[in-house]
Amino acid sequence: MLEVDNIECRYGKVDVLRKVSLSVGKGEFVALIGANGAGKSTTLKAISGLLPPVGGRITFEGEDITRASARRILEMGIAHCPEGRRVFPYMTVQENLEMGCYRRRDWKHMSDDMDAVFDRFPVLGERRAQAAGTLSGGEQQLLAIGRALMSRPKLVLFDEPSLGLAPNNVQKTFEYIMEINRQGTTVLMVEQNAYAALEMCDRSYLLESGHVSLEGRGDDMIHNPHVQQAYLGMEV
Amino acid sequence: MDQLLQHLLNALILGSTYALLGIGLTFIFGIMRVVNFAHGELYTFGAYMVYLFSVLLGVNFLLSIVIAIVLGIMLGALLEWVLLSRLRGADIDTTMLVMIGAWIIMQNAEQLIWSGVAKSIPMPFPEEPLSVGGVSVAWSRVFVFAVAILLIVGSQTLIQRTRLGKAMRATFQDRDTASLMGININMIYLATFALGSGLAAAAGALLGPIFIVMPTMGNLAVVKAFAIVILGGLGNMKGAALGGFVLALVEELGAGYISSGYRDAMGFLLIILVLMVKPTGLFARTERIG
Amino acid sequence: MTLHMTTPATTRQTVLTVDNLAVHFGGLVAISDASFKVDEGEVVSLIGPNGAGKTTAFNVISGFLAATKGVVAYKGRRLNGLKPHQIADAGLVRTFQKTSVFGNDTVIDNIMIGLHRRGDASIWQTLLLTPKVRRQEQALREAAAEILDFVGLGHRSNELAGALAYGEQRLLEVAVALAAKPSLLLLDEPACGMNPTEALNFRNLLGEIGRKKITVLLVEHNMRMVMGVSDRVVVLNHGRIIADGPPTEIQQNPEVIRAYLGHGPKHA
Amino acid sequence: DTIKIGINQPLTGSVAASGTFITDGAKLAAQAVNEKGGVLGGKQIELVIEDNKSNPSEAAAAAEKLISRDEVVAMMGAWGSTFTLAVMPKLEEYGVPMVVETASSSKVTSAGNPWVFRIAPTSEMEAKAFGRLVPKFEVKKADFLVVNNDWGRGAADEFGKMLKAQGVSVGLVETMDPAAQDVSAQLAKIKASDADTLFVTTGFEQLSLVFKQAKALGIDRRTITTGGSQFPDRLAEQLGGAADNSYHILFFAPWFPEAAANPDVAGQYIDMWNKSGFDKSGLSDGFRGFDAVTTIAAAIDKAGSADPKAIRDALWAVDVKGVNGNIKFDKVGVEGSESGQSSPNVYVIEIKDGKLALPQI
Amino acid sequence: MNTLAKWLIVAFLVTVPLWLGNQYQYHVLIMMGIFTIGAMSLNLLLGYTGQLSLGHVAFFGIGAYTSSLVSLGFDLQLTDSYTFVVEPKPVWFAFFCALIVSGLCGWFVGKLSFRVRGAYFVIVTISFAEVVRLVALNWVDLTEGPMALNNIPPLASGVPWMEAGALSRRVANYYMVLAVGLVAFLIIQRLVQSRVGRAMIALRENESLAKSVGVDVTRYLVLAAITSAAIAGAAGALYAHYVRIVDPDVFLFIYTVTMVIMVISGGKGTLAGPLVGGLIFGILPELTRGHMLPEVQWIVYGALMILIVFFLPQGIVPAVQRGWATWQKRRDQSARDTSASNGRRQEVAR
Ligand SMILES: Nc1ncnc2c1ncn2[C@@H]1O[C@H](COP(=O)(O)OP(=O)(O)OP(=O)(O)O)[C@@H](O)[C@H]1O
Ligand SMILES: Nc1ncnc2c1ncn2[C@@H]1O[C@H](COP(=O)(O)OP(=O)(O)OP(=O)(O)O)[C@@H](O)[C@H]1O
Ligand SMILES: CC(C)C[C@H](N)C(=O)O
Ligand SMILES: [Mg+2]
Ligand SMILES: [Mg+2]
């Protein structure tokens, strides 16, 4: 469904991605792991159109989206839940969720979807009129996750969804993600919580200083000594 | 008693015009965070366009006002496109400096085109004022009041209720994330700046005929507009409107009962006092630390 | 507050006391009637579900937010009403949940700012550039380099802080806080965003900090770290303390499991 | 080569309209002089024009530039009394004479500055001239609304003195900033007063606002404007009925050429003006620039050299036929360092049913 | 910039009167110097503490009025029976009064806005300047209001040879401005390159973090405001005694704007920025004068400003520094490493 072919990205003059390739099949759950600064977030930004790559090619469902606008990419069914919450701080929780389906035409389903988010994360429901910027860190993260799902995407890119979440919410969130994946949404997820990510996913990539250094099924990765030592915090 | 009523009435009318100035700048400064010193020039532009169409070209007065507003929107869009679109993500001082440049250029261009001599625009309203009891108000001002209220309510609704308004707020709170929501960022920048400019031109088009039209007319107007936006709390339409009325009330009563020379000073003192008590304006946004 | 009983009776001096603290935001109650203590030299973790009020408690203790009710005291001195910089002067230094460095300054200059409290040249001495001022500058610069080496950022000292990788920025934050010579360090989710290996290294750093006789109050969702480093764990839920005790005990506490730990992915 | 004369006038700011017309008038005079062969046996005069932006410091800066950069031999300026007073120290410092065309405060000629030659009437002269109409109007009590500077305050003083001498009581004296655009607070106070007459002193721009805003507040009483820069024809045209029942003290009334002191000069001036396509309503102000430059040119000729000091000495001896009567300077002010003052004519114009009239005395 | 270059510049400036003959060129130079001092003072607030003071001209004007009033003498009727009289004082004394009074106003504004930041600080300062302007306009008994304070004694009054003629007075003024400028530069340099300066930069970069490590941000903001205001007041006093007339329009916004342009185009938060900006925007109007109408001249001025921002968004000095660093890097890899990092630490904070 998604093909990333040898893309290169840079911030100013600094090369961050050097020929990254990966692919995600329809209905798959793919994890992307790697150290801080390896370029995981940058890869997601390239896919969602926030930072168009300077080289290489990205296709989605056969269509070239390498230089498409973020809006066009969203309309094609890719949602991106960005790193670091990024809620709209002066808008209410409800308005933030509404922004999630800004491009959707079927407004009548909107309130159903919103209720689904509130069901999943009741704390957001209690706070629906509170300015998002005053939520606690974890609450903001939940809101960002809910908001990404409001567009009913075909493919959703999660960038460290568990960041700042308490264990119970981590668990809830991962369950949620697995559930939408089971219901047919394709998932590409970046996680520092590598063990959990590798356990959940179908397939995974390891990104190291700007290129893919390893690729494989989740459980294979877990058992790779290099991964264990560098990313899972296990002494080998 | 009549004098007090007259002052209160004057304040109400003046307040509506201040509010009008304030809401235009709320779009550009309050929401977009562009310290737009050229705002006063759009105000001046609106006034000169009414002069051009209604006095020099003999177009109907009301139609001239509409034309002036439309041209103000177009000029605003042009400024955004030429100057600001290449400064996306630049910090607030950078865009401020560019707008100061635009201000200097526009004001001197006006000077060249229209000369420094003030122009006066007649209004097609009955000369006899509307008098009730001991108080009177000119029909022209009643007209300005009505239009201003209409524009204020319209802007408030636009920003708070409509999809476009929400997209505007979202865009200027977090540009990248807004584009992830599928918002066409460039279109929103353009629309916001153009709308704010249109409102500035509207204020000029309405007030120019009441006062006089000259190239420097925007200078005090722009300072007051900033003050009003801040008084109300950045980005808050209702706040800006209320700020306009409060400012007018303080100025008018101060001028009437304390000293007319210190009229403007009272307004600025009020702003200082308000900010000392509420450092982020009357209607502060809630922020959090940590 | 029967739970307080579970605190092991120690010979250590209590330094921080939070007494019947309540914080309201308009109608919203973020913390209601919370009390806990931190003893000298301890590493105490403050944990609890998202929105429990942990960061809010930090904000109150460090003077960024006024308490609605209750008393915060450090070494017998009442902190309520003091400004953040005065509280830092008293030896309490905090870090922020959201990464917070001086992004446009170099790494070493970040530390130099952190060292602010250690300089004492007067304005006049500064203007006259007296030998004392020169000497002090030199000494501060050396101290800064030392701190960077301690946290392992020595090789980055001339980079702009904003250009560091995320994990390095989190380290830098701690280094800046350490520069301010705290006797009590308040860390708000310092390991958030680090991968397990990086978190492990950070845990070792925390151990070193403890050896420097610095008391630590830690907010963290990484349970491996919390259970590994803490002498004691205080659990906050909905603005109330629901448990207070040694890590092993907290891990078994059914209320804590229900409200916070869940039975989630084992390696979370 | 040419002989440079400095023109220091407000071309922008609150009184730009009048300053622009006066500059136009000055240009016409220069043109007339040059067409007749210039000065000093064939040298052309050149006007160097600086905008004083309706502000005293800018007026001083403009004088500084005109003298030190452009090396003008004489100046005309600087419209307002305040601006003129600001320029005067520069005249002494550099030793350059200035013909004062508009300023009316007594301070200009009482300061002991021997480089100042005024062709405008003082407020006192205006008050005296108007005094003859007071009994006819049966004024009982008068309020003042004046611009807050030397001119406005001076006018309020002199007219107040004159009225009191005739047994009229003086009520409110309200001031307004020269750049103020909203005077409704002052007018609301005046509305509540029981006076029967209102004296207003300010430039044309603000004057038209005062009339509009007074009308809007329902103030309907006899209004008298002073200062000589009111463009009554424009007021009548722009304001319609709002300007009725008002009287305007002027120094030249082009609408009634028959009343002019030197009808031939006035006729020539009006002709040139109309030919140049300048705004008609500027006629009543432009003459001051015309007269001033004519006077300076005459003095240069009389001096026989382009030396500023010689021109100053020659100014005492000129006798010029001006648009508004003969220009000849009397010594006034501090003994030993007197300033020059001529004695121009003063007219009163009435606006009645939207038309201009000469009131019958 | 190295020390030698600095001394060369100073030496050059000192010798200017030896070869400059034209009175008007002096005028331009003096006015430029005065506004450059103003810009330097603004840079302390805007560039280092990050607080944009758009009412900066208030301090300039207060300095101008204070020095003028003290040197002219004034009286204030406080009650019916008591009048406070100040006899005319020597100019140097008036100058120090100006420093103190404007410094006090800086303290006041700093205190006034101790919680107010960003756009709100901008408005407090603009409002303060407007209030002061309106007081100057309306307190006619003291300030003469719109009638202006005239005949202010020149700076050199009392020194016989300097009173001789217009030219030597200009020379005296020139050296005065130069001296005040050098002292101001030194004060600012020492402040910003010390612990104090780091505290100010910390306030600009991340106020919460600065507070949390024990920086009393209010104290440093107030300190910066006092220093900045006093220097601006000194510039104002120089201005008053040079042009010898002040009216409430010294408080006009356009003067603040002039200083802001100088600072930002030159490079805010750098020591050399305001000097370079002051040079360019002080001389530019004179270079274009005579070739075009004043309005066109201003239009060129505005357009140039916009172009500078587009192409050198951080200002001229940082751009030159960066260019210099790259050039050196290409020339000598190893020498570059130390000097660029030192240079960055000292000069560019952003
Ligand atoms: N806006 C930016 N400007 C300049 N450099 C950047 C920017 N964003 C990221 N970088 C740099 O690009 C590199 C890759 O960053 P990226 O955010 O993609 O890493 P990541 O793998 O997501 O790391 P993390 O786990 O810390 O989120 C890092 O070295 C980072 O410093
Ligand atoms: N300024 C504020 N205005 C309104 N509500 C606030 C404000 N600050 C915090 N809150 C609310 O107070 C509660 C406690 O927030 P706090 O940030 O202390 O939580 P936390 O325990 O740190 O959570 P997390 O683990 O997610 O960081 C939250 O529900 C939050 O929404
Ligand atoms: C009459 C006005 C045009 C000028 C006025 N005479 C003055 O002295 O300021
Ligand atoms: Mg990332
Ligand atoms: Mg928190």
PDB file of N, CA and C in Angstrom, chain C residues 69-91:
ATOM      1  N   LYS C  69      -4.502  25.887  48.839  1.00  0.00           N
ATOM      2  CA  LYS C  69      -4.524  25.615  50.269  1.00  0.00           C
ATOM      3  C   LYS C  69      -3.306  24.768  50.599  1.00  0.00           C
ATOM      4  N   GLY C  70      -2.872  24.807  51.825  1.00  0.00           N
ATOM      5  CA  GLY C  70      -1.795  23.900  52.233  1.00  0.00           C
ATOM      6  C   GLY C  70      -0.446  24.584  52.317  1.00  0.00           C
ATOM      7  N   VAL C  71       0.477  23.831  52.864  1.00  0.00           N
ATOM      8  CA  VAL C  71       1.790  24.387  53.152  1.00  0.00           C
ATOM      9  C   VAL C  71       2.872  23.519  52.514  1.00  0.00           C
ATOM     10  N   VAL C  72       3.855  24.180  51.916  1.00  0.00           N
ATOM     11  CA  VAL C  72       5.037  23.480  51.442  1.00  0.00           C
ATOM     12  C   VAL C  72       6.216  24.061  52.215  1.00  0.00           C
ATOM     13  N   ALA C  73       7.032  23.179  52.808  1.00  0.00           N
ATOM     14  CA  ALA C  73       8.172  23.697  53.564  1.00  0.00           C
ATOM     15  C   ALA C  73       9.407  22.895  53.229  1.00  0.00           C
ATOM     16  N   TYR C  74      10.535  23.599  53.217  1.00  0.00           N
ATOM     17  CA  TYR C  74      11.797  22.937  52.934  1.00  0.00           C
ATOM     18  C   TYR C  74      12.761  23.266  54.058  1.00  0.00           C
ATOM     19  N   LYS C  75      13.268  22.233  54.698  1.00  0.00           N
ATOM     20  CA  LYS C  75      14.167  22.416  55.838  1.00  0.00           C
ATOM     21  C   LYS C  75      13.598  23.428  56.822  1.00  0.00           C
ATOM     22  N   GLY C  76      12.319  23.268  57.084  1.00  0.00           N
ATOM     23  CA  GLY C  76      11.682  24.124  58.073  1.00  0.00           C
ATOM     24  C   GLY C  76      11.267  25.494  57.562  1.00  0.00           C
ATOM     25  N   ARG C  77      11.656  25.823  56.327  1.00  0.00           N
ATOM     26  CA  ARG C  77      11.303  27.140  55.817  1.00  0.00           C
ATOM     27  C   ARG C  77      10.068  27.019  54.931  1.00  0.00           C
ATOM     28  N   ARG C  78       9.124  27.887  55.186  1.00  0.00           N
ATOM     29  CA  ARG C  78       7.898  27.852  54.417  1.00  0.00           C
ATOM     30  C   ARG C  78       8.157  28.379  53.013  1.00  0.00           C
ATOM     31  N   LEU C  79       7.752  27.634  51.997  1.00  0.00           N
ATOM     32  CA  LEU C  79       8.032  28.059  50.624  1.00  0.00           C
ATOM     33  C   LEU C  79       6.876  28.805  49.978  1.00  0.00           C
ATOM     34  N   ASN C  80       5.681  28.644  50.533  1.00  0.00           N
ATOM     35  CA  ASN C  80       4.531  29.319  49.921  1.00  0.00           C
ATOM     36  C   ASN C  80       4.813  30.814  49.798  1.00  0.00           C
ATOM     37  N   GLY C  81       4.512  31.351  48.631  1.00  0.00           N
ATOM     38  CA  GLY C  81       4.681  32.791  48.459  1.00  0.00           C
ATOM     39  C   GLY C  81       6.063  33.181  47.972  1.00  0.00           C
ATOM     40  N   LEU C  82       7.017  32.273  48.037  1.00  0.00           N
ATOM     41  CA  LEU C  82       8.340  32.613  47.513  1.00  0.00           C
ATOM     42  C   LEU C  82       8.333  32.513  45.989  1.00  0.00           C
ATOM     43  N   LYS C  83       9.218  33.277  45.382  1.00  0.00           N
ATOM     44  CA  LYS C  83       9.329  33.233  43.926  1.00  0.00           C
ATOM     45  C   LYS C  83      10.223  32.064  43.524  1.00  0.00           C
ATOM     46  N   PRO C  84      10.076  31.595  42.281  1.00  0.00           N
ATOM     47  CA  PRO C  84      10.877  30.443  41.847  1.00  0.00           C
ATOM     48  C   PRO C  84      12.373  30.620  42.100  1.00  0.00           C
ATOM     49  N   HIS C  85      12.886  31.824  41.819  1.00  0.00           N
ATOM     50  CA  HIS C  85      14.333  31.961  41.982  1.00  0.00           C
ATOM     51  C   HIS C  85      14.736  31.920  43.453  1.00  0.00           C
ATOM     52  N   GLN C  86      13.838  32.348  44.327  1.00  0.00           N
ATOM     53  CA  GLN C  86      14.142  32.268  45.756  1.00  0.00           C
ATOM     54  C   GLN C  86      14.146  30.820  46.210  1.00  0.00           C
ATOM     55  N   ILE C  87      13.234  30.048  45.627  1.00  0.00           N
ATOM     56  CA  ILE C  87      13.175  28.638  45.976  1.00  0.00           C
ATOM     57  C   ILE C  87      14.425  27.924  45.470  1.00  0.00           C
ATOM     58  N   ALA C  88      14.883  28.318  44.283  1.00  0.00           N
ATOM     59  CA  ALA C  88      16.133  27.757  43.781  1.00  0.00           C
ATOM     60  C   ALA C  88      17.275  28.123  44.721  1.00  0.00           C
ATOM     61  N   ASP C  89      17.221  29.342  45.241  1.00  0.00           N
ATOM     62  CA  ASP C  89      18.254  29.749  46.197  1.00  0.00           C
ATOM     63  C   ASP C  89      18.235  28.885  47.453  1.00  0.00           C
ATOM     64  N   ALA C  90      17.039  28.427  47.785  1.00  0.00           N
ATOM     65  CA  ALA C  90      16.935  27.569  48.962  1.00  0.00           C
ATOM     66  C   ALA C  90      17.458  26.166  48.670  1.00  0.00           C
ATOM     67  N   GLY C  91      17.765  25.874  47.405  1.00  0.00           N
ATOM     68  CA  GLY C  91      18.347  24.581  47.069  1.00  0.00           C
ATOM     69  C   GLY C  91      17.403  23.627  46.347  1.00  0.00           C
TER      70      GLY C  91
END
